[in-house]
């Protein structure tokens, strides 16, 4: 066995083990928790290692659910290119149903191309497809009473789906009329789901 400089040797063999990194999902598009996703949306997954598309197809399941009913969705898996070898694209074989919660589950047994160790943890990406357009929340900073909106603040609208800013401007009507000022950094062809209404609102007035 190995002998030290003082002549001593180990009483028994010394063993140790190291583990190199397992494959890991870094981020996705759509991201977990996204809303208002269209029916023909691909899922782009970015790993820290290259993944064989066939291996991801084996380890992943895609489902859509609404009102307690869950349906499986078949898909194909496309590998990355030379610029993004760690990217993998999941393409549903049919359009995603509207107004559903979509869930991608990647099993803990998924292995990368660079080694035999699996991820060791199940990853889930959830998002929602768009349904009917709705105003989900209307908010404003409160005045001294804590109940009425402050005339010095702006009113914000939270929409269930993204719309083009130009379409929102055309559809929005305030009565009595208030000349609104829109954020200068936003383009009219930008999709938005939040609107901020800035204008000279009058104290003691109902709009």
mmCIF file of C-alpha atoms in Angstrom:
data_model
loop_
_atom_site.group_PDB
_atom_site.id
_atom_site.type_symbol
_atom_site.label_atom_id
_atom_site.label_comp_id
_atom_site.label_asym_id
_atom_site.label_seq_id
_atom_site.Cartn_x
_atom_site.Cartn_y
_atom_site.Cartn_z
ATOM 1 C CA UNK A 1 0.000 0.000 0.000
ATOM 2 C CA UNK A 2 0.893 3.649 0.028
ATOM 3 C CA UNK A 3 3.571 4.426 2.608
ATOM 4 C CA UNK A 4 3.995 7.825 4.290
ATOM 5 C CA UNK A 5 7.380 9.517 4.739
ATOM 6 C CA UNK A 6 7.518 8.336 8.359
ATOM 7 C CA UNK A 7 7.091 4.750 7.174
ATOM 8 C CA UNK A 8 3.491 4.267 8.294
ATOM 9 C CA UNK A 9 0.803 2.785 6.049
ATOM 10 C CA UNK A 10 -2.977 2.967 6.013
ATOM 11 C CA UNK A 11 -4.753 0.366 8.125
ATOM 12 C CA UNK A 12 -7.339 -0.119 5.385
ATOM 13 C CA UNK A 13 -7.968 1.196 1.855
ATOM 14 C CA UNK A 14 -9.325 4.757 1.653
ATOM 15 C CA UNK A 15 -12.184 5.209 -0.763
ATOM 16 C CA UNK A 16 -13.980 8.358 -1.870
ATOM 17 C CA UNK A 17 -16.428 9.284 -4.587
ATOM 18 C CA UNK A 18 -17.258 12.468 -6.450
ATOM 19 C CA UNK A 19 -20.266 13.312 -8.570
ATOM 20 C CA UNK A 20 -20.291 15.588 -11.600
ATOM 21 C CA UNK A 21 -23.335 17.837 -12.181
ATOM 22 C CA UNK A 22 -26.581 16.203 -13.237
ATOM 23 C CA UNK A 23 -28.649 17.722 -16.064
ATOM 24 C CA UNK A 24 -30.846 20.594 -14.911
ATOM 25 C CA UNK A 25 -33.618 22.632 -16.501
ATOM 26 C CA UNK A 26 -32.452 26.251 -16.365
ATOM 27 C CA UNK A 27 -35.495 28.061 -17.745
ATOM 28 C CA UNK A 28 -38.386 27.703 -20.143
ATOM 29 C CA UNK A 29 -40.547 29.684 -22.530
ATOM 30 C CA UNK A 30 -43.363 30.008 -21.667
ATOM 31 C CA UNK A 31 -42.109 30.345 -18.120
ATOM 32 C CA UNK A 32 -43.797 28.650 -15.197
ATOM 33 C CA UNK A 33 -46.960 30.582 -14.302
ATOM 34 C CA UNK A 34 -47.446 32.290 -17.686
ATOM 35 C CA UNK A 35 -50.956 33.326 -18.700
ATOM 36 C CA UNK A 36 -52.656 34.119 -21.998
ATOM 37 C CA UNK A 37 -50.625 31.647 -24.059
ATOM 38 C CA UNK A 38 -51.805 31.012 -27.622
ATOM 39 C CA UNK A 39 -52.968 27.630 -28.949
ATOM 40 C CA UNK A 40 -49.981 27.068 -31.253
ATOM 41 C CA UNK A 41 -47.286 27.839 -28.723
ATOM 42 C CA UNK A 42 -44.136 25.689 -28.682
ATOM 43 C CA UNK A 43 -42.400 25.047 -25.378
ATOM 44 C CA UNK A 44 -38.709 25.925 -25.439
ATOM 45 C CA UNK A 45 -36.665 24.315 -22.677
ATOM 46 C CA UNK A 46 -33.106 25.342 -21.851
ATOM 47 C CA UNK A 47 -30.951 22.836 -19.971
ATOM 48 C CA UNK A 48 -27.395 23.155 -18.692
ATOM 49 C CA UNK A 49 -26.440 20.059 -20.739
ATOM 50 C CA UNK A 50 -27.462 18.667 -24.100
ATOM 51 C CA UNK A 51 -30.492 16.370 -23.991
ATOM 52 C CA UNK A 52 -31.366 13.692 -26.536
ATOM 53 C CA UNK A 53 -34.840 14.544 -27.931
ATOM 54 C CA UNK A 54 -35.856 10.875 -27.742
ATOM 55 C CA UNK A 55 -34.874 10.784 -24.056
ATOM 56 C CA UNK A 56 -36.944 13.872 -23.291
ATOM 57 C CA UNK A 57 -39.885 12.388 -25.194
ATOM 58 C CA UNK A 58 -39.648 9.323 -22.932
ATOM 59 C CA UNK A 59 -39.418 11.265 -19.701
ATOM 60 C CA UNK A 60 -41.932 14.075 -20.331
ATOM 61 C CA UNK A 61 -45.721 14.249 -20.303
ATOM 62 C CA UNK A 62 -47.908 17.110 -21.487
ATOM 63 C CA UNK A 63 -51.503 17.550 -20.320
ATOM 64 C CA UNK A 64 -54.250 20.193 -20.428
ATOM 65 C CA UNK A 65 -56.943 20.441 -17.771
ATOM 66 C CA UNK A 66 -60.111 22.435 -17.164
ATOM 67 C CA UNK A 67 -62.917 22.022 -14.634
ATOM 68 C CA UNK A 68 -61.361 18.885 -13.177
ATOM 69 C CA UNK A 69 -60.938 17.125 -16.524
ATOM 70 C CA UNK A 70 -57.407 16.343 -17.726
ATOM 71 C CA UNK A 71 -56.438 15.311 -21.246
ATOM 72 C CA UNK A 72 -53.034 14.146 -22.528
ATOM 73 C CA UNK A 73 -51.474 16.006 -25.447
ATOM 74 C CA UNK A 74 -49.086 14.269 -27.813
ATOM 75 C CA UNK A 75 -45.979 16.141 -28.929
ATOM 76 C CA UNK A 76 -42.746 15.926 -30.833
ATOM 77 C CA UNK A 77 -39.348 16.982 -29.518
ATOM 78 C CA UNK A 78 -36.868 18.999 -31.584
ATOM 79 C CA UNK A 79 -33.196 19.262 -30.653
ATOM 80 C CA UNK A 80 -31.210 22.471 -30.507
ATOM 81 C CA UNK A 81 -28.882 23.899 -33.135
ATOM 82 C CA UNK A 82 -25.213 24.826 -33.184
ATOM 83 C CA UNK A 83 -25.915 28.168 -31.498
ATOM 84 C CA UNK A 84 -28.096 26.695 -28.727
ATOM 85 C CA UNK A 85 -27.295 22.990 -28.326
ATOM 86 C CA UNK A 86 -28.830 22.915 -24.833
ATOM 87 C CA UNK A 87 -32.211 24.126 -26.115
ATOM 88 C CA UNK A 88 -34.941 21.560 -26.733
ATOM 89 C CA UNK A 89 -38.326 22.412 -28.252
ATOM 90 C CA UNK A 90 -41.545 20.588 -27.429
ATOM 91 C CA UNK A 91 -44.102 21.017 -30.203
ATOM 92 C CA UNK A 92 -47.680 19.912 -29.429
ATOM 93 C CA UNK A 93 -49.187 17.749 -32.172
ATOM 94 C CA UNK A 94 -52.535 19.577 -31.899
ATOM 95 C CA UNK A 95 -53.415 23.155 -30.932
ATOM 96 C CA UNK A 96 -53.570 23.689 -27.192
ATOM 97 C CA UNK A 97 -57.187 24.018 -26.001
ATOM 98 C CA UNK A 98 -58.280 27.515 -24.989
ATOM 99 C CA UNK A 99 -58.908 28.444 -21.361
ATOM 100 C CA UNK A 100 -56.985 25.428 -20.039
ATOM 101 C CA UNK A 101 -54.160 24.913 -17.577
ATOM 102 C CA UNK A 102 -51.299 23.199 -19.392
ATOM 103 C CA UNK A 103 -48.746 21.176 -17.450
ATOM 104 C CA UNK A 104 -45.444 19.773 -18.632
ATOM 105 C CA UNK A 105 -43.944 17.211 -16.238
ATOM 106 C CA UNK A 106 -40.345 16.086 -16.709
ATOM 107 C CA UNK A 107 -39.627 12.905 -14.789
ATOM 108 C CA UNK A 108 -36.669 12.644 -12.412
ATOM 109 C CA UNK A 109 -35.269 9.806 -14.554
ATOM 110 C CA UNK A 110 -34.282 12.181 -17.398
ATOM 111 C CA UNK A 111 -30.633 11.747 -18.421
ATOM 112 C CA UNK A 112 -28.396 14.027 -20.433
ATOM 113 C CA UNK A 113 -26.036 13.079 -23.220
ATOM 114 C CA UNK A 114 -22.948 13.806 -21.143
ATOM 115 C CA UNK A 115 -23.343 11.160 -18.441
ATOM 116 C CA UNK A 116 -25.549 8.417 -16.983
ATOM 117 C CA UNK A 117 -26.821 10.194 -13.851
ATOM 118 C CA UNK A 118 -30.481 11.302 -14.032
ATOM 119 C CA UNK A 119 -31.732 14.705 -12.943
ATOM 120 C CA UNK A 120 -32.942 13.206 -9.681
ATOM 121 C CA UNK A 121 -35.883 15.607 -9.366
ATOM 122 C CA UNK A 122 -39.192 16.019 -11.157
ATOM 123 C CA UNK A 123 -39.658 19.405 -12.842
ATOM 124 C CA UNK A 124 -43.041 20.897 -13.691
ATOM 125 C CA UNK A 125 -43.842 23.841 -15.969
ATOM 126 C CA UNK A 126 -47.410 25.137 -15.729
ATOM 127 C CA UNK A 127 -49.075 27.872 -17.773
ATOM 128 C CA UNK A 128 -52.550 28.886 -18.935
ATOM 129 C CA UNK A 129 -53.888 29.310 -22.451
ATOM 130 C CA UNK A 130 -56.011 32.331 -23.127
ATOM 131 C CA UNK A 131 -59.770 32.304 -22.731
ATOM 132 C CA UNK A 132 -62.335 35.093 -23.175
ATOM 133 C CA UNK A 133 -60.823 38.549 -22.726
ATOM 134 C CA UNK A 134 -61.714 39.904 -19.292
ATOM 135 C CA UNK A 135 -60.722 42.772 -17.035
ATOM 136 C CA UNK A 136 -59.535 40.890 -13.968
ATOM 137 C CA UNK A 137 -58.599 43.757 -11.670
ATOM 138 C CA UNK A 138 -59.002 47.537 -11.522
ATOM 139 C CA UNK A 139 -56.654 49.275 -9.096
ATOM 140 C CA UNK A 140 -55.820 52.822 -8.072
ATOM 141 C CA UNK A 141 -53.896 54.515 -5.261
ATOM 142 C CA UNK A 142 -56.270 55.493 -2.487
ATOM 143 C CA UNK A 143 -56.854 59.000 -1.180
ATOM 144 C CA UNK A 144 -56.898 60.112 2.474
ATOM 145 C CA UNK A 145 -60.163 58.273 3.160
ATOM 146 C CA UNK A 146 -58.608 54.980 2.166
ATOM 147 C CA UNK A 147 -61.658 54.159 0.018
ATOM 148 C CA UNK A 148 -61.826 56.522 -2.950
ATOM 149 C CA UNK A 149 -59.152 56.760 -5.649
ATOM 150 C CA UNK A 150 -56.683 59.612 -5.437
ATOM 151 C CA UNK A 151 -57.148 62.023 -8.387
ATOM 152 C CA UNK A 152 -53.388 62.439 -8.513
ATOM 153 C CA UNK A 153 -52.751 58.773 -9.231
ATOM 154 C CA UNK A 154 -53.293 56.537 -12.217
ATOM 155 C CA UNK A 155 -55.797 53.728 -12.684
ATOM 156 C CA UNK A 156 -54.440 50.320 -13.669
ATOM 157 C CA UNK A 157 -56.276 47.548 -15.499
ATOM 158 C CA UNK A 158 -55.204 43.906 -15.358
ATOM 159 C CA UNK A 159 -56.402 41.990 -18.439
ATOM 160 C CA UNK A 160 -56.720 38.213 -18.710
ATOM 161 C CA UNK A 161 -55.011 38.170 -22.140
ATOM 162 C CA UNK A 162 -52.515 40.285 -23.980
ATOM 163 C CA UNK A 163 -53.856 42.775 -26.531
ATOM 164 C CA UNK A 164 -52.090 45.242 -28.788
ATOM 165 C CA UNK A 165 -51.766 48.616 -27.115
ATOM 166 C CA UNK A 166 -53.313 50.366 -30.120
ATOM 167 C CA UNK A 167 -56.406 48.150 -29.860
ATOM 168 C CA UNK A 168 -56.719 48.861 -26.148
ATOM 169 C CA UNK A 169 -56.527 52.608 -26.810
ATOM 170 C CA UNK A 170 -59.331 52.384 -29.369
ATOM 171 C CA UNK A 171 -61.587 50.257 -27.156
ATOM 172 C CA UNK A 172 -61.157 52.201 -23.923
ATOM 173 C CA UNK A 173 -63.825 54.806 -23.130
ATOM 174 C CA UNK A 174 -63.950 56.879 -19.929
ATOM 175 C CA UNK A 175 -67.105 58.766 -18.979
ATOM 176 C CA UNK A 176 -66.979 61.666 -18.312
ATOM 177 C CA UNK A 177 -64.168 61.989 -20.847
ATOM 178 C CA UNK A 178 -60.599 62.348 -19.581
ATOM 179 C CA UNK A 179 -57.634 63.021 -21.924
ATOM 180 C CA UNK A 180 -55.266 60.161 -21.174
ATOM 181 C CA UNK A 181 -51.494 60.204 -21.339
ATOM 182 C CA UNK A 182 -49.810 56.920 -22.280
ATOM 183 C CA UNK A 183 -46.289 55.783 -21.479
ATOM 184 C CA UNK A 184 -43.976 57.187 -24.153
ATOM 185 C CA UNK A 185 -41.702 54.127 -24.066
ATOM 186 C CA UNK A 186 -44.479 51.784 -25.183
ATOM 187 C CA UNK A 187 -45.095 51.154 -28.882
ATOM 188 C CA UNK A 188 -48.622 50.856 -30.247
ATOM 189 C CA UNK A 189 -47.923 47.374 -31.649
ATOM 190 C CA UNK A 190 -46.696 46.106 -28.266
ATOM 191 C CA UNK A 191 -48.801 43.336 -26.670
ATOM 192 C CA UNK A 192 -49.829 44.304 -23.143
ATOM 193 C CA UNK A 193 -51.893 42.771 -20.363
ATOM 194 C CA UNK A 194 -51.559 45.708 -17.948
ATOM 195 C CA UNK A 195 -52.802 49.210 -18.738
ATOM 196 C CA UNK A 196 -51.981 52.339 -16.761
ATOM 197 C CA UNK A 197 -54.420 55.204 -17.252
ATOM 198 C CA UNK A 198 -52.822 58.581 -16.539
ATOM 199 C CA UNK A 199 -55.007 61.677 -16.746
ATOM 200 C CA UNK A 200 -56.391 64.743 -14.962
ATOM 201 C CA UNK A 201 -59.061 62.990 -12.906
ATOM 202 C CA UNK A 202 -61.327 65.388 -10.940
ATOM 203 C CA UNK A 203 -61.753 65.050 -7.172
ATOM 204 C CA UNK A 204 -65.242 64.055 -6.050
ATOM 205 C CA UNK A 205 -66.184 62.664 -9.452
ATOM 206 C CA UNK A 206 -67.445 59.186 -10.343
ATOM 207 C CA UNK A 207 -66.071 57.699 -13.580
#
